[in-house]
mmCIF file of C-alpha atoms in Angstrom:
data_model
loop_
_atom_site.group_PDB
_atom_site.id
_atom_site.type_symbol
_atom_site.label_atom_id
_atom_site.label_comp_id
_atom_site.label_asym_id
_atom_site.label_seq_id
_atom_site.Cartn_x
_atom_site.Cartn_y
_atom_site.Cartn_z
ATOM 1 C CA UNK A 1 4.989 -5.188 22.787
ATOM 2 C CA UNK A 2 3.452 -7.782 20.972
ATOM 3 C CA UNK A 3 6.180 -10.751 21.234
ATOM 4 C CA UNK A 4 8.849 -11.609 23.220
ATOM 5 C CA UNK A 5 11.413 -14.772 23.715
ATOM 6 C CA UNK A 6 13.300 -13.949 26.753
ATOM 7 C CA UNK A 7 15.840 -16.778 26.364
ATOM 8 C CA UNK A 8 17.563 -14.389 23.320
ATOM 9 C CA UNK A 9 19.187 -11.264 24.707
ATOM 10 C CA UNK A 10 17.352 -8.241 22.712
ATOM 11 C CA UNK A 11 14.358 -10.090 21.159
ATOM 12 C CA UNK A 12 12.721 -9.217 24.651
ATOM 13 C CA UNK A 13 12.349 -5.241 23.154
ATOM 14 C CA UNK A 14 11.411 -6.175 19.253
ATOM 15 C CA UNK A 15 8.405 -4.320 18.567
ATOM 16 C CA UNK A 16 6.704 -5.827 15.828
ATOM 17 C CA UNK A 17 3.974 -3.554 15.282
ATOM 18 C CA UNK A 18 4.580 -2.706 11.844
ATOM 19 C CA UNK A 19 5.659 -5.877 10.974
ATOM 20 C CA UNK A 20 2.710 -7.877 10.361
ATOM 21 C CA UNK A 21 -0.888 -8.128 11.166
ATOM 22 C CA UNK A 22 -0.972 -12.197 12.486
ATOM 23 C CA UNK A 23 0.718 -12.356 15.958
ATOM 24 C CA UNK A 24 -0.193 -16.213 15.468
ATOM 25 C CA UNK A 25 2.246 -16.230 12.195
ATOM 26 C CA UNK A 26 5.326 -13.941 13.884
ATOM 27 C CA UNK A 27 5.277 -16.661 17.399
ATOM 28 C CA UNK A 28 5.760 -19.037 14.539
ATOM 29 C CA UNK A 29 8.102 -18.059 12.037
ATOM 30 C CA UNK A 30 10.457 -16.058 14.584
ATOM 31 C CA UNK A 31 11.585 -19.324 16.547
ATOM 32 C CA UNK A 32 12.118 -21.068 13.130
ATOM 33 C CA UNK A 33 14.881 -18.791 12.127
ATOM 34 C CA UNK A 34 16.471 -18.645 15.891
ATOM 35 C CA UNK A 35 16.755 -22.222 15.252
ATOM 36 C CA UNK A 36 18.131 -21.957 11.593
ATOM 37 C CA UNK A 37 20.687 -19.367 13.121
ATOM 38 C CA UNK A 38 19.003 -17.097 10.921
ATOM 39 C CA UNK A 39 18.788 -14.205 13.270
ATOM 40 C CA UNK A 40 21.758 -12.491 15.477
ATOM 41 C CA UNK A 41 21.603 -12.641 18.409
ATOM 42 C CA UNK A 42 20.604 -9.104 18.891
ATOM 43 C CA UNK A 43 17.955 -7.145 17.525
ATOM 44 C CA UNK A 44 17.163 -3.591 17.724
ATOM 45 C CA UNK A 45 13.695 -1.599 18.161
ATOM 46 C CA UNK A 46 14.005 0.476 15.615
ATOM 47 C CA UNK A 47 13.270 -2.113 12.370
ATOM 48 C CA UNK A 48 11.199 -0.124 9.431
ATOM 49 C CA UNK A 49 7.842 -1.709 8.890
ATOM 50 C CA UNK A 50 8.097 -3.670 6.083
ATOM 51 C CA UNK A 51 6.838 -7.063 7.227
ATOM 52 C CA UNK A 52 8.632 -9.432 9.916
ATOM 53 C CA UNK A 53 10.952 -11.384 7.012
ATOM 54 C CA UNK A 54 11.832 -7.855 5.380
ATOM 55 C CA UNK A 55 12.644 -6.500 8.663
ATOM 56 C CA UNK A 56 15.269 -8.482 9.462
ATOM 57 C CA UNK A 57 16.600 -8.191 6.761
ATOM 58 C CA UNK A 58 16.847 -4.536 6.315
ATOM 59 C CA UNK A 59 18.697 -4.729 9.866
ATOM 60 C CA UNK A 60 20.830 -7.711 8.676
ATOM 61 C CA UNK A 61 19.719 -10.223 11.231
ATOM 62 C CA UNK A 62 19.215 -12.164 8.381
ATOM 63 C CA UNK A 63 19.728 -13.197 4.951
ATOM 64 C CA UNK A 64 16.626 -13.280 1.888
ATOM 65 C CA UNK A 65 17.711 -16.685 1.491
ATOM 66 C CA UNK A 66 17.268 -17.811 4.976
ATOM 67 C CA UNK A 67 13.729 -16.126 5.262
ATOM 68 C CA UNK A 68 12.177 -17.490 2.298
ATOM 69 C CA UNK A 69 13.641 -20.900 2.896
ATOM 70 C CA UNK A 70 11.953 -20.365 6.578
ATOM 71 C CA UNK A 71 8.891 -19.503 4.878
ATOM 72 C CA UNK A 72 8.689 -22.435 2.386
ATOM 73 C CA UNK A 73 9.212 -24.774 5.521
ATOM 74 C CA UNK A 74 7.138 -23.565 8.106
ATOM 75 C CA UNK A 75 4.095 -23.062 4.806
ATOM 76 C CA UNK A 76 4.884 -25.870 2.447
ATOM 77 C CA UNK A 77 5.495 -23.616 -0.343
ATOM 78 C CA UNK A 78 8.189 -24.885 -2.432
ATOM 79 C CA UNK A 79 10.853 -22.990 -2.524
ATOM 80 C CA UNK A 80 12.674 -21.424 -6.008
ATOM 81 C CA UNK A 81 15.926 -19.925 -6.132
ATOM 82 C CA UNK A 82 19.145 -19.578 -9.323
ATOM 83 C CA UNK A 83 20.573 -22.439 -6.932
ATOM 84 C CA UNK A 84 18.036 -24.706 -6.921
ATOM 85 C CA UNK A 85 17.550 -24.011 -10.723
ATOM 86 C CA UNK A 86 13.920 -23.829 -10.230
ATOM 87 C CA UNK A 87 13.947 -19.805 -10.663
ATOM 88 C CA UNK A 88 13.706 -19.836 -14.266
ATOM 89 C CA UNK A 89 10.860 -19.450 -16.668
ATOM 90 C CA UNK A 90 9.895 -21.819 -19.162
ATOM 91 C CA UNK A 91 10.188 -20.882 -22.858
ATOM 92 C CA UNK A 92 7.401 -21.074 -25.387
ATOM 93 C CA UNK A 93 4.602 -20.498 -23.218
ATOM 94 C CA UNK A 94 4.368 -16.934 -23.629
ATOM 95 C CA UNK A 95 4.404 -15.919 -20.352
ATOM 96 C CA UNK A 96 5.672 -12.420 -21.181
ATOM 97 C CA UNK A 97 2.173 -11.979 -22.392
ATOM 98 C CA UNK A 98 -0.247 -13.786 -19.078
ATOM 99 C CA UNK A 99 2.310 -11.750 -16.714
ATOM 100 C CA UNK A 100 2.811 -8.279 -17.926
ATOM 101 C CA UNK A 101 6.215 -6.863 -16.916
ATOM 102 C CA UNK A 102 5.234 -4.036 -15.072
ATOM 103 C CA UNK A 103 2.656 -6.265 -12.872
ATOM 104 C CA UNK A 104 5.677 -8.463 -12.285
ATOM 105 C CA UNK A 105 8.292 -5.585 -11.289
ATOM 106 C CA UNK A 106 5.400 -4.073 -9.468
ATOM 107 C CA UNK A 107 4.652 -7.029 -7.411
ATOM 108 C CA UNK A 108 8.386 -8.759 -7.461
ATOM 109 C CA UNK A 109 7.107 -11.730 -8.542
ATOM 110 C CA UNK A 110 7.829 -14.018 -11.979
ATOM 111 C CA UNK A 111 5.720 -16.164 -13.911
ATOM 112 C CA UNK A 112 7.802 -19.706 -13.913
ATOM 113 C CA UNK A 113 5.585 -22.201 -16.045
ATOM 114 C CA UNK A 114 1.730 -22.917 -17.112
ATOM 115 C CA UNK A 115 0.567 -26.589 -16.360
ATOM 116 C CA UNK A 116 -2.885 -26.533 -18.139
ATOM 117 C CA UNK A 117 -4.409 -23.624 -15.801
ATOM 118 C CA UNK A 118 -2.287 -23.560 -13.247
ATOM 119 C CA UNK A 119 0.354 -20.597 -13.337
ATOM 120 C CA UNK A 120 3.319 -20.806 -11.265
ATOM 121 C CA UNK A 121 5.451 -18.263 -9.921
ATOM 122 C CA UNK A 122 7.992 -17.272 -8.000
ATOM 123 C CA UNK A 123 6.866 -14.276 -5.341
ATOM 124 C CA UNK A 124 8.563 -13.012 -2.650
ATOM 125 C CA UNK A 125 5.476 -12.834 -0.262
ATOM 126 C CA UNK A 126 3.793 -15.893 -1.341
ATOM 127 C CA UNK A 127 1.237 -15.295 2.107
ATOM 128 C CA UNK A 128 0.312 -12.217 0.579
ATOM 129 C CA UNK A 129 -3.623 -13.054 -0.183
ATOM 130 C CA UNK A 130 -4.218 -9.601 -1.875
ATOM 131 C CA UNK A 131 -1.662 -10.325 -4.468
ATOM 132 C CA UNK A 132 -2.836 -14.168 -5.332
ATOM 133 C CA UNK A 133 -6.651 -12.915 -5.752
ATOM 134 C CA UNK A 134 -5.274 -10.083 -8.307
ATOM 135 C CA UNK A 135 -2.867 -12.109 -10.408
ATOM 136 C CA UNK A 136 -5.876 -14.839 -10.129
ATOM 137 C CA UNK A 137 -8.370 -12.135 -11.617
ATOM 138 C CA UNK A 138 -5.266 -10.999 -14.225
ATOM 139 C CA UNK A 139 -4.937 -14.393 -15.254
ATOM 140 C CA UNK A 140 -8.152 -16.307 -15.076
ATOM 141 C CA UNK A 141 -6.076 -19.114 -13.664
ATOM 142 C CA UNK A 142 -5.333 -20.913 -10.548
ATOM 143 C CA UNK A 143 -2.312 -20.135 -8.665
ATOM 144 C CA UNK A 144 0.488 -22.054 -7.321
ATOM 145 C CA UNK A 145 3.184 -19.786 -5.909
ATOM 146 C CA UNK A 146 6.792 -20.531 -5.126
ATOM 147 C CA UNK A 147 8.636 -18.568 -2.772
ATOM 148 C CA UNK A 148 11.767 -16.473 -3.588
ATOM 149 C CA UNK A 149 14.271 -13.965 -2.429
ATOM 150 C CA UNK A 150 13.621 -10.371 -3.499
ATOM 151 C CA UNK A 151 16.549 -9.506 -5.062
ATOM 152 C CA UNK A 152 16.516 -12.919 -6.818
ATOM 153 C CA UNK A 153 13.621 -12.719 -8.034
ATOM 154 C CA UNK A 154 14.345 -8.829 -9.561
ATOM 155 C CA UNK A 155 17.775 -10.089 -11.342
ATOM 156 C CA UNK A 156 15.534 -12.998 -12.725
ATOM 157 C CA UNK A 157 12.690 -10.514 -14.076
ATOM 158 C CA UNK A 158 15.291 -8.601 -15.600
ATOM 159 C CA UNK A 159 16.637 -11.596 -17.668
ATOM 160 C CA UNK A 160 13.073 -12.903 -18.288
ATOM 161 C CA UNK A 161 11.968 -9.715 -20.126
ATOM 162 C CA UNK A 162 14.809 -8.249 -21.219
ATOM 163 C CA UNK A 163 14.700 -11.061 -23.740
ATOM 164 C CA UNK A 164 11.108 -11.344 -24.773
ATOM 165 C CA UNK A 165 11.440 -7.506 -25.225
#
C-alpha cells in the first residue's frame, strides 16, 4: 500500500502501484480532487495502471475535466479546453508541419500557437518529462505546455488536421 486517507471510506485499500512513480505527487494531487468532489466516495482496488488521473477515470471516480483542471492548479499549468476557447490552434503558422500528425495522435497532444520559439500545446500529461524533451528535440524549440482532457484534445486533433490535410 503506498497511500492511504482513512477519513474517506475505500481510499484506505487504493493501491497505487501502477499508478505513478512519485508517491510525493499522488499525497498531493489525491486530496485536491477529494476537495473538488472530484472523486466518489468509494474507490476500488482493482484500477488498471494507467497513471493516478487516468485511473480514476477509467473507474469513473472522476471526470477528464476535473483531473486536468486539478492538475493545472496544483502545477500552474494553464489549463486549455473547447470551453475555455483556448483549445484551438492558430492559423497561418503552419503548425501541421512543426507537429506532425501522427506524433500528435501518438502522444495526444496539439500544437496551439508559436510565439517566436516558444511552441505551445495542449497535452494531456503535461508532467510527462519524456514527452517535453522529445517534442523539444522534434522541434528545436522551447516548450510551454497547456493541459487538456484526452478526449478533448483527440476531437480537437481531428479538426486540426483534417483541415490542413
Amino acid at each position: 500500500q503506498i497511500f492511504a486517507v482513512p477519513s474517506v471510506q475505500g481510499l484506505e485499500d487504493l493501491d497505487l502501484r501502477g499508478a505513478g512513480d512519485n508517491p510525493k505527487y499522488l499525497r498531493a494531487f489525491l486530496p485536491m480532487l477529494l476537495r473538488m468532489a472530484a472523486v466518489r466516495p468509494r474507490i476500488r482496488a482493482e484500477a488498471p495502471p494507467s497513471g493516478f488521473g487516468g485511473t480514476l477515470v477509467k473507474l469513473g471516480f472522476s471526470e477528464e475535466d476535473a483531473v486536468a483542471i486539478s492538475i493545472s492548479r496544483q502545477h500552474g499549468i494553464p489549463y486549455a479546453s473547447s470551453e475555455n476557447k483556448i483549445l484551438k490552434t492558430e492559423a497561418g503558422q503552419n503548425l501541421e508541419k512543426i507537429v506532425p500528425e501522427a506524433f500528435a495522435r501518438e502522444n495526444i497532444l496539439l500544437p496551439l500557437f508559436l510565439d517566436e520559439n516558444v511552441l505551445a500545446v495542449a497535452i494531456a500529461d503535461p508532467l510527462n518529462g519524456r514527452l517535453l524533451d522529445g517534442l523539444r528535440a522534434l522541434t528545436g524549440r522551447k516548450i510551454q505546455p497547456f493541459v487538456a482532457a484526452k478526449t478533448q484534445i483527440l476531437a480537437a486533433i481531428d479538426r486540426f488536421y483534417r483541415t490542413t490535410a
